[in-house]
Coordinates of N, CA, C and O in Angstrom, one line a residue:
X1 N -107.4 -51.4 -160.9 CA -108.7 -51.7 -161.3 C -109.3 -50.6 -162.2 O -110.6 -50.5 -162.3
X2 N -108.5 -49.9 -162.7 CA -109.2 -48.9 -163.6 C -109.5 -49.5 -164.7 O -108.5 -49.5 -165.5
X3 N -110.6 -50.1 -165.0 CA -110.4 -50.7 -166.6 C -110.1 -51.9 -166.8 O -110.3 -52.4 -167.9
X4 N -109.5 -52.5 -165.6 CA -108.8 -53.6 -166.0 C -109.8 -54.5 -165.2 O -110.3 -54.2 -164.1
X5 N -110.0 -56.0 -166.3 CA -110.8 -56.9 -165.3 C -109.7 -57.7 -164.5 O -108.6 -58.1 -164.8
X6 N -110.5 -57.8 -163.2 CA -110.0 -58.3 -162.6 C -109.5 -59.9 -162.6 O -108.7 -60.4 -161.8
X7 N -110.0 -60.6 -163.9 CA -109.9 -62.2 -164.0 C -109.2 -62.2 -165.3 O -109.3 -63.3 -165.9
X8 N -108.4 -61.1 -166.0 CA -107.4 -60.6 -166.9 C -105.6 -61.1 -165.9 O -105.2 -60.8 -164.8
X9 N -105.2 -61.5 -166.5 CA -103.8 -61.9 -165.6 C -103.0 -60.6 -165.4 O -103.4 -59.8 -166.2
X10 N -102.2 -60.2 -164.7 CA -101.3 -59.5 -165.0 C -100.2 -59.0 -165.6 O -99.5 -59.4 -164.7
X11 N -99.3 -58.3 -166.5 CA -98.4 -58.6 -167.4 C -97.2 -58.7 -166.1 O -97.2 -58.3 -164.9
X12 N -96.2 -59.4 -166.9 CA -95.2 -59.7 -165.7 C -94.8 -58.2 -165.7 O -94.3 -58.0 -164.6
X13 N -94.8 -56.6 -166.6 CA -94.1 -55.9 -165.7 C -94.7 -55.4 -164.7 O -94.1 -54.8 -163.7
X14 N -96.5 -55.6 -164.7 CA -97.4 -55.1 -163.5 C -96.9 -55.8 -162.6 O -96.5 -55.0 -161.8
X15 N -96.6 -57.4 -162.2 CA -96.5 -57.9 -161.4 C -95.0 -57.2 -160.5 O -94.9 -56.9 -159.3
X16 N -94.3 -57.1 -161.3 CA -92.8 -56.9 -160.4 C -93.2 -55.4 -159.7 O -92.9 -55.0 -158.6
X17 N -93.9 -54.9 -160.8 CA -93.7 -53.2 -160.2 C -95.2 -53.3 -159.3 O -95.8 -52.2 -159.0
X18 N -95.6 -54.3 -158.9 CA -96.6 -54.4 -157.7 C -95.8 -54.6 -156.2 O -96.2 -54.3 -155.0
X19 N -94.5 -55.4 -156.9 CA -94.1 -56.0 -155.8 C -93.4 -54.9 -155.3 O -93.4 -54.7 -154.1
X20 N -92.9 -54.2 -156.0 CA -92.0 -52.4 -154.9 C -92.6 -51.6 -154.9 O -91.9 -50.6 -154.6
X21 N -94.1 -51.4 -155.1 CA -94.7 -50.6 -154.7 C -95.3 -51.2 -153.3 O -95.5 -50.4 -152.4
X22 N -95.6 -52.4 -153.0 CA -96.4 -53.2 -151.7 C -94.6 -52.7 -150.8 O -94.7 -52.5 -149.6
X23 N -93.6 -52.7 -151.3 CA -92.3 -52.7 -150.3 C -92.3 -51.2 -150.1 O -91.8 -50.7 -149.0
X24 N -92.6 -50.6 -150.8 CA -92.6 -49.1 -150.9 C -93.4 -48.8 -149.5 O -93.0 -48.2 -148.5
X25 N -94.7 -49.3 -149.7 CA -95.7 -49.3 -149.1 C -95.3 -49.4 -147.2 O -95.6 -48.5 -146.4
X26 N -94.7 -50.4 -147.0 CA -94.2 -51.2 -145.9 C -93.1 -50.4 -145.4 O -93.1 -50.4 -144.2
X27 N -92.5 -50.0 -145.7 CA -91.1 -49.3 -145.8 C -91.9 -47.6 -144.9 O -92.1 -47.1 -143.7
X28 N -92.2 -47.4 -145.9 CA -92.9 -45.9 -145.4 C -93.7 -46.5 -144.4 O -93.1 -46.3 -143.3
X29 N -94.8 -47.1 -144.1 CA -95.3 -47.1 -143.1 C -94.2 -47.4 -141.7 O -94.5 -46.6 -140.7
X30 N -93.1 -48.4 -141.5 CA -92.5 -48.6 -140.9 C -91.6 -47.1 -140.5 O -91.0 -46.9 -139.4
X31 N -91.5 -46.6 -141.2 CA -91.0 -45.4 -140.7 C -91.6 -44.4 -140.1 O -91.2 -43.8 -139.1
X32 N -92.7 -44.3 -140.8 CA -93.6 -43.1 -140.2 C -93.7 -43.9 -137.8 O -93.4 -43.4 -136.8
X33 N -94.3 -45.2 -138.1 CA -94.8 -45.6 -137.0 C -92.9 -45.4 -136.1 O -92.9 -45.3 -134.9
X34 N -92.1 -45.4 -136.6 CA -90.7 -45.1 -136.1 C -90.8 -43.6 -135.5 O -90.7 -43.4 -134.3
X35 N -91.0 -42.6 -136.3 CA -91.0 -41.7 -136.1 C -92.2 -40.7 -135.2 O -91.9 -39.6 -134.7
X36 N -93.5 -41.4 -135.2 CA -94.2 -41.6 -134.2 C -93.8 -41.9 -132.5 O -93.9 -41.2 -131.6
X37 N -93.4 -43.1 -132.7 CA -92.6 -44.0 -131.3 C -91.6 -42.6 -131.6 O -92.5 -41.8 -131.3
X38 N -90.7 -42.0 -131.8 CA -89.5 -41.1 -131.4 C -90.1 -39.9 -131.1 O -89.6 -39.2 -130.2
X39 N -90.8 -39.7 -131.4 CA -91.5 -38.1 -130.8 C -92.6 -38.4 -130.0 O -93.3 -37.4 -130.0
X40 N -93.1 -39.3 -129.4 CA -93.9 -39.5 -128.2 C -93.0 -39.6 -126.7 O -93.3 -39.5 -125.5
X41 N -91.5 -39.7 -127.4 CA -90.1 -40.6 -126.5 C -89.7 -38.8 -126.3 O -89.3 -38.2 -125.3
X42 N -89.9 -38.2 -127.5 CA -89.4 -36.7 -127.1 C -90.1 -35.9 -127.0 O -89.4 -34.8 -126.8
X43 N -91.4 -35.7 -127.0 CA -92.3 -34.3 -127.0 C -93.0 -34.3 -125.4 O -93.6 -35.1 -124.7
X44 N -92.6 -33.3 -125.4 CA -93.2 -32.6 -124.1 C -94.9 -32.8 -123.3 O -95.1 -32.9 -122.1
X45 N -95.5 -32.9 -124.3 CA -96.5 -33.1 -124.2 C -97.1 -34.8 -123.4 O -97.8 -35.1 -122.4
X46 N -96.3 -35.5 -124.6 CA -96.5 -36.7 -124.3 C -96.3 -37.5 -122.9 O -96.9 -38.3 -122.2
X47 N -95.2 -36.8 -123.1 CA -94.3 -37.2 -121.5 C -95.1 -36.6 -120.3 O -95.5 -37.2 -119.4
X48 N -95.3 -35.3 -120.5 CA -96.8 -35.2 -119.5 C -97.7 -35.8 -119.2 O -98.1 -36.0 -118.0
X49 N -98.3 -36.1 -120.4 CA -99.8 -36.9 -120.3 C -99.0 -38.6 -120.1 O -99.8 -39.5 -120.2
X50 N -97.9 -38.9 -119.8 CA -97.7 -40.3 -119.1 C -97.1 -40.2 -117.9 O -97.1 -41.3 -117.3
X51 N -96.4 -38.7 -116.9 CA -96.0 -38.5 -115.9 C -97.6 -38.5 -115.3 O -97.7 -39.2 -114.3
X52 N -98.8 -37.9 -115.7 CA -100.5 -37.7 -115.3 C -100.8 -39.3 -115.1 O -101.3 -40.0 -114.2
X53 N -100.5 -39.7 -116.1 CA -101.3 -41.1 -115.5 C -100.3 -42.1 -114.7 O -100.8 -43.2 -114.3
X54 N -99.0 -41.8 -114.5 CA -98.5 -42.6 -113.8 C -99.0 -42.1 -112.1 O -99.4 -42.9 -111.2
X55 N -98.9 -41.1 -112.1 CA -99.3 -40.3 -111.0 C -101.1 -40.6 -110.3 O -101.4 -40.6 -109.1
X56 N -101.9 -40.9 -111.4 CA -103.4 -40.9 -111.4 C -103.0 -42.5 -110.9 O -103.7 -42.7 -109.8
X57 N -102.2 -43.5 -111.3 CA -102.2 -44.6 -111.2 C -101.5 -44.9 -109.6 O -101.8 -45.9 -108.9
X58 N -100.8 -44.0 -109.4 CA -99.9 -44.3 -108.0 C -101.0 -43.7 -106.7 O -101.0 -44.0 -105.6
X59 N -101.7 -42.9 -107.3 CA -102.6 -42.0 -106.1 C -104.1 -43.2 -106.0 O -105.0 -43.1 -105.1
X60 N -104.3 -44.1 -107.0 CA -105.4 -45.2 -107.5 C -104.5 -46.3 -106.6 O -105.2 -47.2 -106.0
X61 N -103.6 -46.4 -106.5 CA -103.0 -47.8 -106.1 C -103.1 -47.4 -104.2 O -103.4 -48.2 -103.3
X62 N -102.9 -45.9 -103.9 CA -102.7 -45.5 -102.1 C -103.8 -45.8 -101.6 O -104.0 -46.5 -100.6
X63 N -105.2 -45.0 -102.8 CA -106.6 -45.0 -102.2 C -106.9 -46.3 -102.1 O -107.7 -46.5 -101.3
X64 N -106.3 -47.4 -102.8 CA -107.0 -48.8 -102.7 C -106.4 -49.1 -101.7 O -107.3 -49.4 -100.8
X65 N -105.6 -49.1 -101.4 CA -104.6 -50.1 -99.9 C -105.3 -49.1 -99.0 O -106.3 -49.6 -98.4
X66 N -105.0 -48.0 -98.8 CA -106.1 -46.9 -97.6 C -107.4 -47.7 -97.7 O -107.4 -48.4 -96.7
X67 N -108.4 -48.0 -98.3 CA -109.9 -49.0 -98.5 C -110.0 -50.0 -98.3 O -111.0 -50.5 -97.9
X68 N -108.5 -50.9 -98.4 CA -108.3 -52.1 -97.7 C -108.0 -51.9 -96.3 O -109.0 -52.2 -95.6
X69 N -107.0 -51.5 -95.8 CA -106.3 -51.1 -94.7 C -107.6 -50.2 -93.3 O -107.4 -50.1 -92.1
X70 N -109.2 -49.8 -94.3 CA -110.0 -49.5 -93.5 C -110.2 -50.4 -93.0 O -110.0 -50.7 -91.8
X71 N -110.9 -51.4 -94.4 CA -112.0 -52.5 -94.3 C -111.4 -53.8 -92.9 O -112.3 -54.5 -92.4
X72 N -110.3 -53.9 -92.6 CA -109.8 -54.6 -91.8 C -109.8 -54.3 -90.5 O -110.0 -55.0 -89.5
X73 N -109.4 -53.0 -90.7 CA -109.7 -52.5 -89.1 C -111.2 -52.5 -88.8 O -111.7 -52.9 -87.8
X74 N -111.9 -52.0 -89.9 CA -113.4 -52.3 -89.2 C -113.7 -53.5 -88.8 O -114.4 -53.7 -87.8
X75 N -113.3 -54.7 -89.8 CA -113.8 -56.0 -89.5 C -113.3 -56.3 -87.9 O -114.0 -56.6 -86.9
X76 N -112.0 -56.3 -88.0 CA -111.1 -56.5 -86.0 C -111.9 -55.6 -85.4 O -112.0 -56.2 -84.3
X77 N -112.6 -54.4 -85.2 CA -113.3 -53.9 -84.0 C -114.8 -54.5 -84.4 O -115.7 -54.4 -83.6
X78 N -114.9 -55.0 -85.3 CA -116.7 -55.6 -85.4 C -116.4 -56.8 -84.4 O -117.1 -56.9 -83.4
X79 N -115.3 -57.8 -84.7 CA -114.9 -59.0 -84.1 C -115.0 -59.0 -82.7 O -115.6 -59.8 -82.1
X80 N -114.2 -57.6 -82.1 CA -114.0 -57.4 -80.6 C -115.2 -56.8 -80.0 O -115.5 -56.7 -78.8
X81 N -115.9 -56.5 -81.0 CA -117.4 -55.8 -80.2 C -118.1 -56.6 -80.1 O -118.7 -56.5 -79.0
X82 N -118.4 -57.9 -81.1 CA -118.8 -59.4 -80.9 C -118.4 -60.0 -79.7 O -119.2 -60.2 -78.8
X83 N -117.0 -60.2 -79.7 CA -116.6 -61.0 -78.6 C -117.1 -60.0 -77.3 O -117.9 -60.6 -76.6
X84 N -116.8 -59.0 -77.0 CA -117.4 -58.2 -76.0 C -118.6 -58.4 -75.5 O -119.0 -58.6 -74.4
X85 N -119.4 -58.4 -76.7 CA -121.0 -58.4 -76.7 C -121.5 -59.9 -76.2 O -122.7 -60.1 -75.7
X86 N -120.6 -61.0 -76.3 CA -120.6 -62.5 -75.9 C -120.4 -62.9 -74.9 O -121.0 -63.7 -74.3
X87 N -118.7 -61.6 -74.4 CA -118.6 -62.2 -72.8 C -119.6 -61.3 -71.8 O -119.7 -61.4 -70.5
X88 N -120.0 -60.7 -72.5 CA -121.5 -60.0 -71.5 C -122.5 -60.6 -71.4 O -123.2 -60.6 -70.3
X89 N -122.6 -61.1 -72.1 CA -123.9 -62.3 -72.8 C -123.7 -63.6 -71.7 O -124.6 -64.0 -70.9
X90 N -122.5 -64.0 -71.7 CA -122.0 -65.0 -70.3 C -122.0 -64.5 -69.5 O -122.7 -65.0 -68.6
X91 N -121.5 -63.4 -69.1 CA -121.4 -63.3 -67.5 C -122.9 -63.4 -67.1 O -123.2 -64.0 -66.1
X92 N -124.0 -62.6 -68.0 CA -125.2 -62.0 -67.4 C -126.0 -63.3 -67.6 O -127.1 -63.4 -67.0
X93 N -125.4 -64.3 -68.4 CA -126.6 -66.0 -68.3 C -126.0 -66.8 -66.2 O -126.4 -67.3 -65.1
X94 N -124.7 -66.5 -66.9 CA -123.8 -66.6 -65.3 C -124.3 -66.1 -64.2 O -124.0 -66.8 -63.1
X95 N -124.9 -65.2 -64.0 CA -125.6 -64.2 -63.1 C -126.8 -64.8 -62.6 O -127.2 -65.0 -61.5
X96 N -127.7 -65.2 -64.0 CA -128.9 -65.5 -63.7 C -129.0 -66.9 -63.3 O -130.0 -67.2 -62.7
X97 N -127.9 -67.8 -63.8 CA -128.1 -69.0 -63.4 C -127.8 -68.9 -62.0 O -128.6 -69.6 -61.3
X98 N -127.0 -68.4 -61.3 CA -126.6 -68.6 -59.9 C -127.7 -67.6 -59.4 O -128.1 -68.0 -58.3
X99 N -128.3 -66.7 -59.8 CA -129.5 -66.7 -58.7 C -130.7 -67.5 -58.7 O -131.5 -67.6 -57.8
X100 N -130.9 -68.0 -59.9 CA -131.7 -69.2 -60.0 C -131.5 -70.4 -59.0 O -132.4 -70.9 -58.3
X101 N -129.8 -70.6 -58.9 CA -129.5 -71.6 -58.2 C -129.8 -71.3 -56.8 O -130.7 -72.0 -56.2
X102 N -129.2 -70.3 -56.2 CA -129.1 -69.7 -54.4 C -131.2 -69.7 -54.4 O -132.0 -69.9 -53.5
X103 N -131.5 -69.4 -55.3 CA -133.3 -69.3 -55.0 C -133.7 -70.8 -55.5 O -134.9 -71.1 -55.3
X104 N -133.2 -71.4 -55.8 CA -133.7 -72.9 -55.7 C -133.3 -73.8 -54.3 O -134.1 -74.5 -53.7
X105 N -131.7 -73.4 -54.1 CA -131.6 -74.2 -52.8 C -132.1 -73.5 -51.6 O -132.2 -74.1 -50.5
X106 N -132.4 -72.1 -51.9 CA -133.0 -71.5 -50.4 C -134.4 -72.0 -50.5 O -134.9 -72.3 -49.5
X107 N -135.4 -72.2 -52.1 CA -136.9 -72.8 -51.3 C -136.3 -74.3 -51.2 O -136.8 -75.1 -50.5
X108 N -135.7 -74.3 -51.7 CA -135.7 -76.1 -51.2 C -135.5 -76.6 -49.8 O -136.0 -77.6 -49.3
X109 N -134.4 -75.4 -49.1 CA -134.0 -76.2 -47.6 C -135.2 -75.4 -47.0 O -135.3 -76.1 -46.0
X110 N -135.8 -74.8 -47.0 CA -136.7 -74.0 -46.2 C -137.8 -74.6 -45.9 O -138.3 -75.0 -44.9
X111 N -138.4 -74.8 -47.2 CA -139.9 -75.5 -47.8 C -139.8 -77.0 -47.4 O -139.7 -77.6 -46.4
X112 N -139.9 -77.4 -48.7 CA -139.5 -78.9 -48.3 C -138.2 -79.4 -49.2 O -137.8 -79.3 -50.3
X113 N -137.7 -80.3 -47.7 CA -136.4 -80.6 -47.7 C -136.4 -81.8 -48.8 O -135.6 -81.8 -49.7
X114 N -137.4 -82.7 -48.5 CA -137.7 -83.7 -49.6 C -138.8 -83.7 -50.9 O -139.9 -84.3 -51.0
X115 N -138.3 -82.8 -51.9 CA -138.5 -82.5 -52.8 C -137.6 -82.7 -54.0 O -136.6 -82.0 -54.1
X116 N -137.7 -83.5 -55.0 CA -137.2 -83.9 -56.3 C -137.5 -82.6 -57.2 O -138.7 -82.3 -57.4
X117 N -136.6 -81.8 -57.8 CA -137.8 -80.4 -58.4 C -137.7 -80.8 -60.0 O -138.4 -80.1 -60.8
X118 N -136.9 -81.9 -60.4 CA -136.4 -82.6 -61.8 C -138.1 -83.7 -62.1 O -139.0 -83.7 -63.0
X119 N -137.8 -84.2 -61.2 CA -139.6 -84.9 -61.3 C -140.3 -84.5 -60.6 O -141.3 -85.2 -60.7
X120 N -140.6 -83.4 -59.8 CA -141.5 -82.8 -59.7 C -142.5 -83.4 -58.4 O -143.7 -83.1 -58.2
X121 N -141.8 -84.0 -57.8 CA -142.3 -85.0 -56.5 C -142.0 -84.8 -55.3 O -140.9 -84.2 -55.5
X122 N -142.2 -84.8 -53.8 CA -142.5 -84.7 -52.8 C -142.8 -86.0 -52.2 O -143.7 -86.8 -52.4
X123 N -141.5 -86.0 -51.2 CA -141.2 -87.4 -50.5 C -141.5 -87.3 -48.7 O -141.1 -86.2 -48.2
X124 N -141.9 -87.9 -48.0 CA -141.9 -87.7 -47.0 C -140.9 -87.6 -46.4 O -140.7 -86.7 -45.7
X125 N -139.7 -89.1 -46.5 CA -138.5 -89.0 -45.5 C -137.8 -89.0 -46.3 O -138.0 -89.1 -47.5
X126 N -136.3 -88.9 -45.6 CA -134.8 -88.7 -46.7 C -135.0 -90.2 -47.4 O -135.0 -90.3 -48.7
X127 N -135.2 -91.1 -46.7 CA -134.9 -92.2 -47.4 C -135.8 -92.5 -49.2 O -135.4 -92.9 -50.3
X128 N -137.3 -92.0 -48.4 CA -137.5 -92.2 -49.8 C -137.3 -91.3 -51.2 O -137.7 -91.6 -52.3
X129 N -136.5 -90.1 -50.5 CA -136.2 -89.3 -51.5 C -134.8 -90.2 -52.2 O -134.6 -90.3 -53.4
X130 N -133.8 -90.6 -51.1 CA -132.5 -91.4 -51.6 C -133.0 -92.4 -52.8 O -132.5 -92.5 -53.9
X131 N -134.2 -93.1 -52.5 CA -134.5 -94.6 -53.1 C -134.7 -93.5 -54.6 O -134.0 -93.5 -55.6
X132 N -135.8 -92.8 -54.2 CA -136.1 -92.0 -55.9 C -134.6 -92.0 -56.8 O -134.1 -92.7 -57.7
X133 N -133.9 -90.8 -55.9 CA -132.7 -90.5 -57.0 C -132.0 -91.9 -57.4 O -131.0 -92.0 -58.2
X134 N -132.4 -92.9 -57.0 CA -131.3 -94.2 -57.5 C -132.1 -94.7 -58.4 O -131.6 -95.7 -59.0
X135 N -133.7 -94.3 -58.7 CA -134.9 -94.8 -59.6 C -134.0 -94.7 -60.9 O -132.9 -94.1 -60.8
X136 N -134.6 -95.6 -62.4 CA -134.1 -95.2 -63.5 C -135.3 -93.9 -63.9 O -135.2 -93.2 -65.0
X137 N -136.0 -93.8 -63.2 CA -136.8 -92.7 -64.0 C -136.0 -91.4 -63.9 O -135.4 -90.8 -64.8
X138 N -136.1 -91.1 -62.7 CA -134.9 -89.9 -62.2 C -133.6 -89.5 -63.1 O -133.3 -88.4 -63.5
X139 N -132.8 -91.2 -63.2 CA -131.7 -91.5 -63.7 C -132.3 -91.0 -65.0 O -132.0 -89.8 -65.0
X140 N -132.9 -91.3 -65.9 CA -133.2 -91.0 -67.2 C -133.4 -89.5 -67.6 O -132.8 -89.0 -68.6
X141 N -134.5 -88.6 -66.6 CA -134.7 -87.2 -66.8 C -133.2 -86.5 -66.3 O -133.1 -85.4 -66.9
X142 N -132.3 -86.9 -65.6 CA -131.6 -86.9 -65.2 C -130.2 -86.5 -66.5 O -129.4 -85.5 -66.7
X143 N -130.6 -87.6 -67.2 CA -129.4 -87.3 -68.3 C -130.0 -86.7 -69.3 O -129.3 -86.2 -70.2
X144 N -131.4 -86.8 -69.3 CA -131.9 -85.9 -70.9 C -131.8 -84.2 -70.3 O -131.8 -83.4 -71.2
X145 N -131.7 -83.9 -69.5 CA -131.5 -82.5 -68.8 C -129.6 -82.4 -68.4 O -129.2 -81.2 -68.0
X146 N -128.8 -83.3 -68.4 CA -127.6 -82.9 -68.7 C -127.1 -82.7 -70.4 O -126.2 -82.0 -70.9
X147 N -127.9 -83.7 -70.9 CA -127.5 -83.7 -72.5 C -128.0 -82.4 -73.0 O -127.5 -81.9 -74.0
X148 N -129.0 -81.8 -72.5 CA -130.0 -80.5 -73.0 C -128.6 -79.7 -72.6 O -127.9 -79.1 -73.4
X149 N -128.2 -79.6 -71.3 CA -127.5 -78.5 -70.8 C -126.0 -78.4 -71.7 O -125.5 -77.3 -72.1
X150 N -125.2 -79.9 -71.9 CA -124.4 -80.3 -72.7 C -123.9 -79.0 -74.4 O -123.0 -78.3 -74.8
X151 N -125.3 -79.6 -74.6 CA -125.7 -78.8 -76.3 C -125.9 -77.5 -75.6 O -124.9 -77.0 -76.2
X152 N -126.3 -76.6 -74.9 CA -126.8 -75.4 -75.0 C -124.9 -75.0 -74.1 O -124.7 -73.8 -74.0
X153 N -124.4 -75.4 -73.9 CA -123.2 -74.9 -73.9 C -122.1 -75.6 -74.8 O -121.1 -74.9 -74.9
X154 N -122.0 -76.4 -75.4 CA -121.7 -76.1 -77.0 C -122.1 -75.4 -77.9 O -121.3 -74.9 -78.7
X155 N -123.4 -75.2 -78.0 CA -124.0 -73.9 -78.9 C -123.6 -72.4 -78.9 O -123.8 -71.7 -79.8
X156 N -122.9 -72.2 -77.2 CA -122.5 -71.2 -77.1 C -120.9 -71.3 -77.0 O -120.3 -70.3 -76.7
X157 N -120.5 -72.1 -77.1 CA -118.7 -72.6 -77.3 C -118.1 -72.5 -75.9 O -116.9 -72.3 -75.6
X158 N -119.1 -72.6 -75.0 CA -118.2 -73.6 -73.8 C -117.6 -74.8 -73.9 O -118.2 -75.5 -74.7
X159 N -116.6 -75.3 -73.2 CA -116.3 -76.6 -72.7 C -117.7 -77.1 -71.7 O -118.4 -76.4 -71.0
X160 N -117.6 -78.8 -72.1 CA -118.3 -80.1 -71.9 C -118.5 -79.9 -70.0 O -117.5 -79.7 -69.4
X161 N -119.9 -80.0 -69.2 CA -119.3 -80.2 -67.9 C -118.8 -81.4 -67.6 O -118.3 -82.1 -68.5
X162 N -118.8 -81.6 -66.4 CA -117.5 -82.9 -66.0 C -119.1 -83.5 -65.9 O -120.1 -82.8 -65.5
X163 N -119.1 -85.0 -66.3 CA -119.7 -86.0 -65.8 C -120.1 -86.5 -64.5 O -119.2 -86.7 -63.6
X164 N -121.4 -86.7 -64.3 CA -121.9 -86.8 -62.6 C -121.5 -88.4 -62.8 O -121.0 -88.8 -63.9
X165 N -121.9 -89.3 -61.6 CA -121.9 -90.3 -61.2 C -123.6 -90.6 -61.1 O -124.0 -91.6 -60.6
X166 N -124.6 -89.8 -61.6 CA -126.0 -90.1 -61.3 C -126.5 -90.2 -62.4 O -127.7 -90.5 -62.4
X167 N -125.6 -90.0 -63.9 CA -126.5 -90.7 -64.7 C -126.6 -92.3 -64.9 O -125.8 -93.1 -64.5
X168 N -127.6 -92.6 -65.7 CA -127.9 -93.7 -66.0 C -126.6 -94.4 -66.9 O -126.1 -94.0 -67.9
X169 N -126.4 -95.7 -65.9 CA -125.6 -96.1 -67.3 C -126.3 -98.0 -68.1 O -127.1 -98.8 -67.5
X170 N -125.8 -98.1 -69.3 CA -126.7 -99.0 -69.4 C -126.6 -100.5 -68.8 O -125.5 -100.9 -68.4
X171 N -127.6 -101.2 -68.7 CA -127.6 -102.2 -67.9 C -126.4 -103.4 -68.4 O -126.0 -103.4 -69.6
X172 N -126.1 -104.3 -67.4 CA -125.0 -105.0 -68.3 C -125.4 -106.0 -67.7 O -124.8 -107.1 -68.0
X173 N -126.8 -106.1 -66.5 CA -127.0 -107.8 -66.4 C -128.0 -108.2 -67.4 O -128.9 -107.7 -68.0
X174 N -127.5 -109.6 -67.4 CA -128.4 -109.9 -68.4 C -129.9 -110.8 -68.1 O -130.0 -111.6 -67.2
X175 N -131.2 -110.5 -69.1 CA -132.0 -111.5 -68.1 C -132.3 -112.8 -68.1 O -132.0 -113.7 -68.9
X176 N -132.9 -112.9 -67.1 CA -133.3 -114.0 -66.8 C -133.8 -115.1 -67.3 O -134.9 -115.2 -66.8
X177 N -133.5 -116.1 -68.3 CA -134.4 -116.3 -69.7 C -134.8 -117.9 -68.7 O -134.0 -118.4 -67.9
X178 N -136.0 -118.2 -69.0 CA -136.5 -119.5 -68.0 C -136.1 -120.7 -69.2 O -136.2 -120.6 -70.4
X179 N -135.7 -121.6 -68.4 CA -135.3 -123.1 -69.3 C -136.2 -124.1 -68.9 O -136.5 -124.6 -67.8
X180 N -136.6 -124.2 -70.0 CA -137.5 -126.0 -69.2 C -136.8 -127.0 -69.0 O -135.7 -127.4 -69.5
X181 N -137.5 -127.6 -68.0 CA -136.3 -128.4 -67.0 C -137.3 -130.5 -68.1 O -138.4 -130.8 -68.4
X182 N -136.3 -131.0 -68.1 CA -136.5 -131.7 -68.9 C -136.5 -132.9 -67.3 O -135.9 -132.8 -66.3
X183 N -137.8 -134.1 -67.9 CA -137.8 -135.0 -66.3 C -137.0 -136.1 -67.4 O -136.6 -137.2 -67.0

């Protein structure tokens, strides 16, 4: 471009002697970058500064697995101190329920014997305490206080209790529908 416009053609000997000077070009660079690659392969130096980072890379790969290899053990003793902390948590609901229990059946036989403590009623004789518990009202508080108890020990991942014979089951007679009697 010294002088020359650029929308001027080339003479064909510019063109050829462009073309071995662009191979000229290509040639030498392909060598130099050869000779680059061969003394990075042989200088002292180099080979150091890639023995450093293989080294920086191998002591980066221990620290990671050591950070993993923590993080797990911490998570398995957080786990067992949970579970620990759970079966404490049971035994001491366990505890409380059964002194709840032994102090409900000791006022019960002591106090009064015919006492419902679910409805909240006071019978004079056995019998009419029997007739209550076979009431559907009884029957009914009866199962909304096993279903309550049900869920609060699913909630806490017990097994289901075993099924009484006192809840309510649904009726299966059918009623009585009046027909008119035709004369």
């Amino acid at each position: 471009s010294s002088g020359i416009n650029a929308e001027w053609p080339l003479r064909p000997g510019e063109k050829e002697n462009k073309k071995f000077v662009d191979e000229a070009k290509k040639e030498y660079n392909e060598s130099v970058r050869s000779l680059v690659s061969h003394i990075k392969k042989k200088d002292p130096r180099c080979l150091a500064q890639k023995e450093k980072q293989r080294v920086l890379e191998e002591e980066r790969l221990v620290a990671e697995k050591k950070r993993k290899e923590d993080q797990r053990r911490k998570r398995a003793e957080e786990i067992e101190r949970l579970k620990e902390q759970e079966k404490d948590s049971i035994a001491e609901h366990e505890q409380q329920l059964d002194g709840l229990l032994n102090e409900f059946s000791d006022s019960e036989t002591e106090e009064d014997p015919f006492y419902c403590p679910l409805c909240k009623k006071l019978f004079k004789s056995d019998k009419m305490m029997k007739q209550h518990e076979k009431s559907k009202k009884h029957k009914e508080k009866l199962a909304e206080l096993q279903g309550e108890f049900a869920s609060e020990l699913k909630a806490a991942g017990l097994s289901q209790p075993l099924e009484t014979n006192d809840a309510p089951t649904p009726s299966t007679k059918k009623k009585k529908v009046p027909t008119a009697t035709l004369r």
